[in-house]
Short mmCIF file of N, CA, C and O in Angstrom, two decimals:
data_model
loop_
_atom_site.label_atom_id
_atom_site.label_comp_id
_atom_site.label_asym_id
_atom_site.label_seq_id
_atom_site.Cartn_x
_atom_site.Cartn_y
_atom_site.Cartn_z
N MET K 16 0.82 -1.18 0.00
CA MET K 16 0.00 0.00 0.00
C MET K 16 0.88 1.26 0.00
O MET K 16 0.59 2.21 -0.70
N ALA K 17 1.94 1.24 0.77
CA ALA K 17 2.85 2.39 0.80
C ALA K 17 3.44 2.64 -0.58
O ALA K 17 3.61 3.80 -0.99
N LYS K 18 3.75 1.58 -1.31
CA LYS K 18 4.30 1.72 -2.65
C LYS K 18 3.30 2.43 -3.56
O LYS K 18 3.67 3.30 -4.35
N ASN K 19 2.03 2.07 -3.45
CA ASN K 19 0.99 2.72 -4.26
C ASN K 19 0.89 4.21 -3.93
O ASN K 19 0.71 5.03 -4.82
N PHE K 20 0.98 4.57 -2.65
CA PHE K 20 0.95 5.99 -2.28
C PHE K 20 2.14 6.72 -2.88
O PHE K 20 2.01 7.86 -3.33
N ASP K 21 3.30 6.08 -2.90
CA ASP K 21 4.49 6.70 -3.47
C ASP K 21 4.36 6.90 -4.98
O ASP K 21 4.97 7.81 -5.53
N LEU K 22 3.59 6.05 -5.64
CA LEU K 22 3.42 6.16 -7.09
C LEU K 22 2.46 7.28 -7.48
O LEU K 22 2.48 7.75 -8.61
N ASP K 23 1.63 7.72 -6.55
CA ASP K 23 0.65 8.76 -6.84
C ASP K 23 1.35 10.11 -6.98
O ASP K 23 2.30 10.41 -6.26
N ASP K 24 0.85 10.93 -7.88
CA ASP K 24 1.46 12.26 -8.09
C ASP K 24 0.71 13.36 -7.37
O ASP K 24 1.00 14.53 -7.57
N GLY K 25 -0.25 13.00 -6.54
CA GLY K 25 -1.02 13.97 -5.81
C GLY K 25 -2.49 14.00 -6.21
O GLY K 25 -3.31 14.61 -5.53
N THR K 26 -2.81 13.34 -7.32
CA THR K 26 -4.18 13.34 -7.81
C THR K 26 -5.14 12.73 -6.80
O THR K 26 -6.26 13.21 -6.63
N MET K 27 -4.70 11.70 -6.10
CA MET K 27 -5.56 11.01 -5.14
C MET K 27 -6.06 11.96 -4.05
O MET K 27 -7.14 11.80 -3.53
N TYR K 28 -5.28 12.97 -3.74
CA TYR K 28 -5.62 13.88 -2.65
C TYR K 28 -6.30 15.16 -3.13
O TYR K 28 -6.59 16.04 -2.32
N SER K 29 -6.55 15.28 -4.41
CA SER K 29 -7.11 16.51 -4.96
C SER K 29 -8.43 16.90 -4.32
O SER K 29 -8.67 18.08 -4.05
N GLY K 30 -9.30 15.93 -4.09
CA GLY K 30 -10.59 16.23 -3.48
C GLY K 30 -10.45 16.80 -2.09
O GLY K 30 -11.09 17.80 -1.74
N ALA K 31 -9.60 16.18 -1.30
CA ALA K 31 -9.39 16.66 0.07
C ALA K 31 -8.73 18.03 0.08
O ALA K 31 -9.09 18.91 0.88
N ILE K 32 -7.79 18.22 -0.82
CA ILE K 32 -7.11 19.52 -0.91
C ILE K 32 -8.10 20.60 -1.35
O ILE K 32 -8.11 21.71 -0.82
N MET K 33 -8.96 20.26 -2.32
CA MET K 33 -9.96 21.21 -2.78
C MET K 33 -10.89 21.63 -1.64
O MET K 33 -11.19 22.81 -1.47
N MET K 34 -11.34 20.67 -0.85
CA MET K 34 -12.24 20.99 0.25
C MET K 34 -11.54 21.84 1.30
O MET K 34 -12.13 22.79 1.84
N ALA K 35 -10.29 21.55 1.59
CA ALA K 35 -9.55 22.34 2.57
C ALA K 35 -9.31 23.76 2.05
O ALA K 35 -9.50 24.74 2.78
N LEU K 36 -8.90 23.89 0.79
CA LEU K 36 -8.68 25.22 0.21
C LEU K 36 -9.98 26.00 0.10
O LEU K 36 -9.99 27.23 0.23
N GLY K 37 -11.07 25.29 -0.15
CA GLY K 37 -12.37 25.93 -0.30
C GLY K 37 -12.77 26.76 0.90
O GLY K 37 -13.48 27.77 0.76
N LYS K 38 -12.31 26.40 2.06
CA LYS K 38 -12.62 27.17 3.28
C LYS K 38 -11.99 28.55 3.23
O LYS K 38 -12.47 29.48 3.88
N TYR K 39 -10.93 28.69 2.46
CA TYR K 39 -10.18 29.95 2.43
C TYR K 39 -10.41 30.75 1.15
O TYR K 39 -10.44 31.98 1.20
N ILE K 40 -10.54 30.06 0.03
CA ILE K 40 -10.66 30.79 -1.24
C ILE K 40 -11.97 30.50 -1.96
O ILE K 40 -12.18 30.98 -3.06
N GLY K 41 -12.83 29.73 -1.34
CA GLY K 41 -14.10 29.36 -1.97
C GLY K 41 -13.97 28.07 -2.75
O GLY K 41 -12.92 27.80 -3.34
N ARG K 42 -15.02 27.29 -2.73
CA ARG K 42 -14.98 25.97 -3.34
C ARG K 42 -14.75 26.03 -4.85
O ARG K 42 -13.96 25.27 -5.40
N GLN K 43 -15.43 26.95 -5.52
CA GLN K 43 -15.28 27.06 -6.98
C GLN K 43 -13.87 27.50 -7.34
O GLN K 43 -13.26 26.97 -8.27
N ASN K 44 -13.33 28.46 -6.61
CA ASN K 44 -11.95 28.91 -6.88
C ASN K 44 -10.96 27.79 -6.64
O ASN K 44 -10.00 27.62 -7.40
N ALA K 45 -11.17 27.01 -5.58
CA ALA K 45 -10.28 25.89 -5.28
C ALA K 45 -10.35 24.85 -6.40
O ALA K 45 -9.33 24.32 -6.84
N HIS K 46 -11.56 24.58 -6.87
CA HIS K 46 -11.74 23.62 -7.96
C HIS K 46 -11.01 24.09 -9.22
O HIS K 46 -10.27 23.33 -9.85
N GLU K 47 -11.20 25.35 -9.57
CA GLU K 47 -10.56 25.90 -10.76
C GLU K 47 -9.04 25.88 -10.64
O GLU K 47 -8.34 25.58 -11.61
N LEU K 48 -8.53 26.17 -9.45
CA LEU K 48 -7.09 26.13 -9.21
C LEU K 48 -6.54 24.72 -9.43
O LEU K 48 -5.53 24.52 -10.12
N LEU K 49 -7.21 23.73 -8.86
CA LEU K 49 -6.72 22.36 -8.98
C LEU K 49 -6.83 21.83 -10.40
O LEU K 49 -5.96 21.09 -10.86
N VAL K 50 -7.87 22.23 -11.11
CA VAL K 50 -7.98 21.83 -12.52
C VAL K 50 -6.83 22.45 -13.31
O VAL K 50 -6.18 21.78 -14.12
N ARG K 51 -6.55 23.73 -13.05
CA ARG K 51 -5.44 24.40 -13.74
C ARG K 51 -4.11 23.73 -13.44
O ARG K 51 -3.30 23.48 -14.34
N LEU K 52 -3.90 23.38 -12.17
CA LEU K 52 -2.65 22.71 -11.80
C LEU K 52 -2.53 21.33 -12.45
O LEU K 52 -1.45 20.92 -12.85
N ARG K 53 -3.66 20.62 -12.54
CA ARG K 53 -3.63 19.29 -13.19
C ARG K 53 -3.22 19.42 -14.64
O ARG K 53 -2.41 18.65 -15.15
N VAL K 54 -3.79 20.40 -15.34
CA VAL K 54 -3.45 20.62 -16.75
C VAL K 54 -1.99 21.01 -16.90
O VAL K 54 -1.28 20.50 -17.77
N GLU K 55 -1.52 21.91 -16.02
CA GLU K 55 -0.11 22.32 -16.06
C GLU K 55 0.82 21.14 -15.80
O GLU K 55 1.85 21.00 -16.45
N ALA K 56 0.46 20.31 -14.83
CA ALA K 56 1.29 19.14 -14.52
C ALA K 56 1.40 18.22 -15.73
O ALA K 56 2.48 17.72 -16.04
N ASP K 57 0.29 18.02 -16.42
CA ASP K 57 0.32 17.17 -17.61
C ASP K 57 1.13 17.81 -18.73
O ASP K 57 1.93 17.14 -19.38
N ASP K 58 0.93 19.11 -18.94
CA ASP K 58 1.65 19.81 -20.01
C ASP K 58 3.16 19.84 -19.77
O ASP K 58 3.94 19.72 -20.70
N GLN K 59 3.55 20.03 -18.51
CA GLN K 59 4.97 20.15 -18.17
C GLN K 59 5.60 18.80 -17.82
O GLN K 59 6.79 18.73 -17.58
N ASP K 60 4.78 17.76 -17.78
CA ASP K 60 5.23 16.42 -17.41
C ASP K 60 5.95 16.43 -16.05
O ASP K 60 7.06 15.92 -15.90
N VAL K 61 5.28 17.08 -15.07
CA VAL K 61 5.78 17.12 -13.70
C VAL K 61 4.72 16.55 -12.78
O VAL K 61 3.56 16.38 -13.16
N LEU K 62 5.12 16.26 -11.55
CA LEU K 62 4.18 15.74 -10.58
C LEU K 62 3.24 16.84 -10.10
O LEU K 62 3.65 17.99 -9.91
N LEU K 63 2.00 16.48 -9.91
CA LEU K 63 1.02 17.42 -9.41
C LEU K 63 1.45 17.96 -8.04
O LEU K 63 1.26 19.12 -7.73
N TRP K 64 2.06 17.08 -7.22
CA TRP K 64 2.57 17.51 -5.91
C TRP K 64 3.47 18.73 -6.05
O TRP K 64 3.40 19.65 -5.24
N ASP K 65 4.36 18.69 -7.02
CA ASP K 65 5.32 19.78 -7.19
C ASP K 65 4.61 21.10 -7.45
O ASP K 65 5.01 22.15 -6.94
N LEU K 66 3.54 21.05 -8.22
CA LEU K 66 2.80 22.27 -8.50
C LEU K 66 1.96 22.71 -7.30
O LEU K 66 1.78 23.90 -7.08
N TYR K 67 1.44 21.74 -6.54
CA TYR K 67 0.71 22.10 -5.30
C TYR K 67 1.58 22.98 -4.43
O TYR K 67 1.16 24.02 -3.94
N TYR K 68 2.80 22.52 -4.20
CA TYR K 68 3.68 23.19 -3.25
C TYR K 68 4.30 24.46 -3.81
O TYR K 68 4.70 25.33 -3.04
N SER K 69 4.40 24.57 -5.12
CA SER K 69 5.01 25.76 -5.69
C SER K 69 4.00 26.88 -5.93
O SER K 69 4.40 28.03 -6.10
N ASP K 70 2.71 26.56 -5.92
CA ASP K 70 1.70 27.57 -6.22
C ASP K 70 1.34 28.38 -4.98
O ASP K 70 1.11 27.94 -3.93
#
């Protein structure tokens, strides 16, 4: 199970992160932010985690 968590790029936690961010920036804004980060991660071929922490 730990190996599977290590293989994840952060997508698994997107829902929880969106809900947590929603308390501060609004749910819709949090959703739009995470969608934008997902697209950027795919375009740049980087881990979603890296963009979470850099944004």
